[in-house]
CSV table of C-alpha atoms in Angstrom, one decimal:
chain,number,residue,atom,x,y,z
A,798,MET,CA,159.2,73.8,151.4
A,799,LYS,CA,157.0,76.6,152.4
A,800,LYS,CA,158.1,78.6,149.5
A,801,ILE,CA,157.4,75.7,147.1
A,802,LEU,CA,153.8,75.4,148.6
A,803,LEU,CA,153.2,79.3,148.5
A,804,ALA,CA,154.1,79.3,144.8
A,805,LEU,CA,151.9,76.4,143.9
A,806,LEU,CA,149.1,78.1,146.0
A,807,ILE,CA,149.7,81.4,143.7
A,808,ALA,CA,149.8,79.6,140.4
A,809,LEU,CA,146.4,77.4,141.4
A,810,LEU,CA,144.9,81.1,142.4
A,811,CYS,CA,146.1,82.5,139.0
A,812,LEU,CA,144.6,79.4,137.2
A,813,THR,CA,141.2,79.7,138.7
A,814,ALA,CA,140.9,83.4,138.0
A,815,VAL,CA,141.8,82.6,134.3
A,816,MET,CA,139.1,80.0,134.1
A,817,CYS,CA,136.6,82.4,135.8
A,818,PHE,CA,137.4,85.1,133.2
A,819,THR,CA,137.2,82.7,130.5
A,820,ALA,CA,133.7,81.3,131.7
A,821,CYS,CA,132.2,84.9,131.9
A,822,LYS,CA,133.4,85.7,128.4
A,823,SER,CA,131.7,82.6,127.1
A,824,ASP,CA,128.3,83.6,128.7
A,825,ASP,CA,128.8,87.0,127.1
A,826,ASN,CA,129.3,85.4,123.8
A,827,ASP,CA,126.4,83.3,124.2
A,828,LYS,CA,124.0,86.4,124.7
A,829,ASP,CA,125.6,88.0,121.5
A,830,ASP,CA,124.7,84.7,119.5
A,831,LEU,CA,121.3,85.5,120.3
A,832,LYS,CA,121.2,88.4,117.9
A,833,GLY,CA,118.5,90.2,119.7
A,834,SER,CA,117.9,93.9,119.3
A,835,GLU,CA,120.0,95.8,122.0
A,836,GLY,CA,118.2,98.1,124.3
A,837,LEU,CA,114.7,96.3,124.5
A,838,SER,CA,113.1,96.4,128.0
A,839,TYR,CA,112.4,93.2,129.8
A,840,LEU,CA,110.5,91.9,133.0
A,841,CYS,CA,111.7,88.7,134.6
A,842,ILE,CA,108.7,86.4,135.8
A,843,ASP,CA,109.9,83.1,137.5
A,844,THR,CA,111.8,81.4,135.0
A,845,SER,CA,111.2,83.4,131.7
A,846,TYR,CA,111.0,87.2,130.4
A,847,ILE,CA,108.6,89.3,129.1
A,848,VAL,CA,109.4,92.1,126.5
A,849,THR,CA,107.9,95.0,128.1
A,850,GLY,CA,108.9,97.9,125.7
A,851,ILE,CA,111.3,99.5,123.1
A,852,GLY,CA,113.6,100.7,125.9
A,853,THR,CA,116.6,102.5,124.4
A,854,CYS,CA,116.5,100.5,121.2
A,855,THR,CA,116.6,102.7,118.1
A,856,ASP,CA,116.2,99.9,115.5
A,857,THR,CA,113.4,100.2,113.0
A,858,GLU,CA,113.7,96.3,112.2
A,859,ILE,CA,113.3,94.6,115.7
A,860,VAL,CA,114.5,91.2,116.5
A,861,ILE,CA,113.2,89.7,119.7
A,862,PRO,CA,115.6,87.1,121.2
A,863,ALA,CA,114.4,83.5,122.1
A,864,LYS,CA,116.6,83.9,125.4
A,865,TYR,CA,117.5,86.9,127.7
A,866,ASN,CA,120.1,86.3,130.4
A,867,ASN,CA,119.9,82.5,129.4
A,868,LEU,CA,116.2,82.4,130.3
A,869,PRO,CA,113.4,82.1,127.4
A,870,VAL,CA,111.6,85.1,126.4
A,871,THR,CA,108.1,83.7,126.3
A,872,SER,CA,105.7,86.7,125.6
A,873,ILE,CA,105.3,90.2,124.4
A,874,GLY,CA,103.8,92.5,127.1
A,875,SER,CA,100.8,94.8,126.9
A,876,SER,CA,101.4,98.0,125.1
A,877,ALA,CA,105.2,96.8,124.7
A,878,PHE,CA,105.6,98.7,121.2
A,879,ARG,CA,102.4,100.7,121.5
A,880,GLY,CA,102.9,104.1,119.2
A,881,CYS,CA,106.3,103.1,117.7
A,882,THR,CA,105.4,104.5,114.5
A,883,GLY,CA,109.0,104.2,113.1
A,884,LEU,CA,108.9,100.5,113.4
A,885,THR,CA,108.9,98.7,110.0
A,886,SER,CA,109.5,94.8,111.0
A,887,VAL,CA,109.5,92.6,114.0
A,888,THR,CA,111.1,89.1,113.9
A,889,ILE,CA,109.3,87.1,116.6
A,890,PRO,CA,111.1,83.8,117.9
A,891,ASN,CA,109.6,80.6,118.4
A,892,SER,CA,109.7,80.8,122.3
A,893,ILE,CA,106.9,83.5,122.1
A,894,THR,CA,103.4,82.0,123.3
A,895,LEU,CA,101.5,85.2,123.7
A,896,ILE,CA,101.4,88.5,121.8
A,897,GLY,CA,99.7,90.7,124.7
A,898,ARG,CA,97.1,93.4,124.4
A,899,GLU,CA,97.9,96.3,122.3
A,900,ALA,CA,101.3,95.0,121.8
A,901,PHE,CA,101.8,96.9,118.6
A,902,PHE,CA,99.0,99.4,118.9
A,903,GLY,CA,99.4,102.4,116.4
A,904,CYS,CA,102.5,100.9,114.8
A,905,SER,CA,101.6,102.5,111.5
A,906,GLY,CA,104.9,101.9,109.9
A,907,LEU,CA,104.9,98.1,110.5
A,908,THR,CA,104.7,96.5,107.2
A,909,SER,CA,106.3,93.1,107.8
A,910,ILE,CA,105.6,90.6,110.7
A,911,THR,CA,105.7,86.7,111.0
A,912,ILE,CA,103.8,85.2,113.8
A,913,PRO,CA,105.5,81.8,114.8
A,914,ASN,CA,103.9,78.5,115.2
A,915,SER,CA,104.5,78.8,119.0
A,916,VAL,CA,101.8,81.7,119.6
A,917,THR,CA,98.6,80.4,120.9
A,918,SER,CA,96.8,83.7,121.7
A,919,ILE,CA,96.8,87.0,120.0
A,920,GLY,CA,95.5,89.8,122.6
A,921,TYR,CA,93.2,92.6,122.6
A,922,GLU,CA,93.9,95.4,120.0
A,923,ALA,CA,97.3,93.7,119.6
A,924,PHE,CA,97.7,95.2,116.0
A,925,TYR,CA,95.3,98.0,116.1
A,926,GLY,CA,95.9,100.7,113.4
A,927,CYS,CA,98.9,99.0,111.9
A,928,THR,CA,97.8,100.6,108.6
A,929,GLY,CA,101.1,99.4,106.7
A,930,LEU,CA,100.5,95.8,107.1
A,931,THR,CA,99.5,94.2,104.0
A,932,SER,CA,99.2,90.6,104.7
A,933,VAL,CA,99.1,88.4,107.9
A,934,THR,CA,99.3,84.7,108.5
A,935,ILE,CA,98.0,83.4,111.8
A,936,PRO,CA,99.6,80.1,112.5
A,937,ASN,CA,97.7,76.8,113.5
A,938,SER,CA,99.0,77.2,116.9
A,939,VAL,CA,96.9,80.1,117.8
A,940,THR,CA,93.4,79.5,119.2
A,941,SER,CA,91.9,82.9,119.6
A,942,ILE,CA,92.1,86.2,117.9
A,943,GLY,CA,91.4,89.0,120.3
A,944,ASN,CA,89.0,91.5,120.3
A,945,GLY,CA,89.9,94.2,117.7
A,946,ALA,CA,93.2,92.6,117.2
A,947,PHE,CA,93.6,94.0,113.8
A,948,TYR,CA,91.1,96.7,113.9
A,949,GLY,CA,91.8,99.6,111.5
A,950,CYS,CA,94.5,97.8,109.5
A,951,THR,CA,93.4,99.6,106.5
A,952,GLY,CA,96.3,98.3,104.3
A,953,LEU,CA,95.7,94.7,104.9
A,954,THR,CA,94.7,92.9,101.8
A,955,SER,CA,94.8,89.4,102.9
A,956,VAL,CA,94.6,87.3,105.9
A,957,THR,CA,95.2,83.4,106.4
A,958,ILE,CA,93.8,82.2,109.5
A,959,GLY,CA,95.2,79.0,110.9
A,960,ASN,CA,93.1,75.8,111.6
A,961,GLY,CA,93.7,76.0,115.2
A,962,VAL,CA,91.5,79.3,115.8
A,963,THR,CA,88.0,78.5,117.3
A,964,TYR,CA,87.0,82.0,118.1
A,965,ILE,CA,87.3,85.2,116.1
A,966,TYR,CA,86.4,87.9,118.7
A,967,ASP,CA,84.7,91.0,118.6
A,968,GLY,CA,85.8,93.9,116.0
A,969,ALA,CA,89.0,91.5,115.3
A,970,PHE,CA,89.1,92.8,111.7
A,971,TYR,CA,86.8,95.9,112.2
A,972,GLY,CA,87.4,98.6,109.4
A,973,CYS,CA,89.8,96.7,107.4
A,974,THR,CA,88.7,98.4,104.2
A,975,GLY,CA,91.6,96.8,102.1
A,976,LEU,CA,90.8,93.3,102.8
A,977,THR,CA,89.9,91.4,99.7
A,978,SER,CA,90.6,87.7,100.7
A,979,VAL,CA,90.0,86.0,104.0
A,980,THR,CA,89.6,82.3,104.4
A,981,ILE,CA,87.8,81.2,107.7
A,982,PRO,CA,89.1,77.6,108.7
A,983,ASN,CA,86.6,74.7,109.6
A,984,SER,CA,88.0,74.9,113.3
A,985,VAL,CA,86.2,78.2,113.9
A,986,THR,CA,82.9,77.9,115.7
A,987,SER,CA,82.1,81.6,116.5
A,988,ILE,CA,82.4,84.9,114.8
A,989,GLY,CA,82.3,88.0,117.1
A,990,ASP,CA,80.2,91.1,117.1
A,991,GLY,CA,81.5,93.3,114.3
A,992,ALA,CA,84.3,90.9,113.5
A,993,PHE,CA,84.4,92.2,109.8
A,994,TYR,CA,82.7,95.3,110.1
A,995,GLY,CA,83.4,97.7,107.4
A,996,CYS,CA,85.7,95.4,105.2
A,997,THR,CA,84.5,97.2,101.9
A,998,GLY,CA,87.0,95.4,99.9
A,999,LEU,CA,85.4,91.9,100.6
A,1000,THR,CA,83.3,90.3,97.7
A,1001,SER,CA,82.6,86.9,99.0
A,1002,ILE,CA,83.1,84.7,102.0
A,1003,THR,CA,82.4,81.2,103.1
A,1004,ILE,CA,81.1,80.4,106.7
A,1005,PRO,CA,82.4,76.9,107.5
A,1006,ASN,CA,80.5,74.0,108.7
A,1007,ASN,CA,81.3,74.3,112.4
A,1008,VAL,CA,80.2,77.7,112.8
A,1009,THR,CA,77.3,78.1,115.2
A,1010,SER,CA,77.2,81.4,116.1
A,1011,ILE,CA,77.7,84.8,114.3
A,1012,GLY,CA,77.5,88.1,116.3
A,1013,LYS,CA,75.7,91.3,115.3
A,1014,HIS,CA,76.9,93.7,112.9
A,1015,ALA,CA,79.8,91.0,112.0
A,1016,PHE,CA,79.6,91.7,108.3
A,1017,GLU,CA,77.7,95.1,108.3
A,1018,ASP,CA,79.0,97.9,105.6
A,1019,CYS,CA,80.8,95.3,103.7
A,1020,ASP,CA,79.5,97.0,100.8
A,1021,ARG,CA,80.9,94.9,98.1
A,1022,LEU,CA,80.1,91.7,99.7
A,1023,THR,CA,77.9,89.9,97.1
A,1024,SER,CA,78.3,86.3,97.9
A,1025,VAL,CA,78.3,84.4,101.3
A,1026,THR,CA,78.2,80.5,101.2
A,1027,PHE,CA,77.1,78.6,104.4
A,1028,GLU,CA,78.6,75.0,104.2
A,1029,ASN,CA,76.0,74.0,106.7
A,1030,THR,CA,72.7,75.4,105.9
A,1031,ASP,CA,70.6,73.6,108.7
A,1032,GLY,CA,69.1,75.2,111.5
A,1033,TRP,CA,69.9,78.8,111.4
A,1034,TYR,CA,67.8,81.5,113.0
A,1035,ILE,CA,68.2,85.2,114.1
A,1036,THR,CA,67.7,86.5,117.3
A,1037,HIS,CA,68.0,90.0,119.3
A,1038,ASP,CA,69.0,88.5,122.7
A,1039,LEU,CA,70.3,85.2,122.3
A,1040,ILE,CA,67.3,84.1,124.8
A,1041,ASP,CA,64.3,83.6,122.7
A,1042,THR,CA,64.1,80.9,119.7
A,1043,GLY,CA,64.3,83.8,117.2
A,1044,GLU,CA,63.2,83.5,113.6
A,1045,THR,CA,64.3,80.7,111.3
A,1046,VAL,CA,66.3,82.2,108.3
A,1047,ASP,CA,67.1,80.4,104.9
A,1048,VAL,CA,70.8,80.8,104.1
A,1049,THR,CA,70.8,78.6,100.9
A,1050,ASN,CA,71.1,81.5,98.5
A,1051,GLN,CA,74.5,83.2,98.2
A,1052,SER,CA,73.4,86.4,97.1
A,1053,THR,CA,70.7,87.0,99.9
A,1054,ASN,CA,72.8,85.9,102.6
A,1055,ALA,CA,75.1,88.7,101.6
A,1056,ARG,CA,72.4,91.3,101.5
A,1057,ASN,CA,71.0,90.1,104.8
A,1058,LEU,CA,74.4,90.0,106.8
A,1059,LYS,CA,75.5,93.3,105.8
A,1060,ARG,CA,72.1,95.2,105.7
A,1061,ILE,CA,68.8,93.6,106.3
A,1062,TYR,CA,69.5,91.4,109.4
A,1063,HIS,CA,73.1,93.0,110.5
A,1064,TYR,CA,71.8,93.9,113.8
A,1065,TYR,CA,70.7,90.4,114.7
A,1066,TYR,CA,72.9,87.4,116.4
A,1067,TRP,CA,72.7,84.6,113.9
A,1068,GLU,CA,72.9,81.3,115.5
A,1069,ARG,CA,72.5,77.5,114.6
A,1070,ASN,CA,70.8,74.8,116.2
A,1071,GLY,CA,72.7,71.4,116.3
C-alpha cells in the first residue's frame, strides 16, 4: 500500500513540474509575441514601465512594445534615445501617453515616426535636431507641444496638428527652415514665443478663431511669409509686457499682417480681448 501511495505521490510531483514548465514557457512566448526590439532599457514605476534608453539594442528601426514583463509600457523617458543618430524609424504603441523631454534629441537619422492617438503630451525638445524628419502628424489626443519640441528639424516640410492641441509652446518649430505647410487647428488658444521663428519656407498661415495670444518673435525671420489670415480680427493689440493695454493693431490685411509679424512688430506680444 505504501509503495502505491509513494508511486502516486511521485507521479503527482512530476505532473506538477510539467505544468509549471509549460506555464513558464507560455509566459516567455507571450513576451515574444510583443515583438518589441530586444535590449531596450526599462524602469518599472508602480504598475507600468518607462522606456529609459537604447540599452544593448542595435536595431536602427526601433519597435517599442505595448507591454514588458506583462505590464504596460506607458511613456518614453527623458533623453531615452538622445543622440542615437543611427536610428531611422520608431514604432510607438497605443499604450504610450507621454513622449518625455529630449526623448529623441539629436536623432538626425530619424526619418519616420508615427505618434499614436494615445499620446497626450510631447515634451520639451523631444525631437530637437531630428533633421531627417520630413513630415509629422500630431494626433488629436495631444494637448500640448512642448518648448522646442521640433526645434531645428530642418528637413520637416509639413506638419499636421491635431485638434486637441491648445498650446504651442515657445520655440516648438523654431528654425524648421524646410517647413512649407502647417495647419493650426481651432483648438489652439496660444502660440508661444518664437514658435515658428526662422521658418523661412512658410509663405502663408492662418491664425484660427480661438487664438487669443501670440508670443514675441513667433514668426520672426519667416522671410517668405507673405500672407497671414486672422479668422477673428476683433480686439487685437500689441504690448511689450502683457501688463499695459498696449496699442490696437488692425489685422484685416493679410500682407500687412505678415510684414508686421515677421519684421515690424515681431518683438511684441500680440493679444486679443474677448
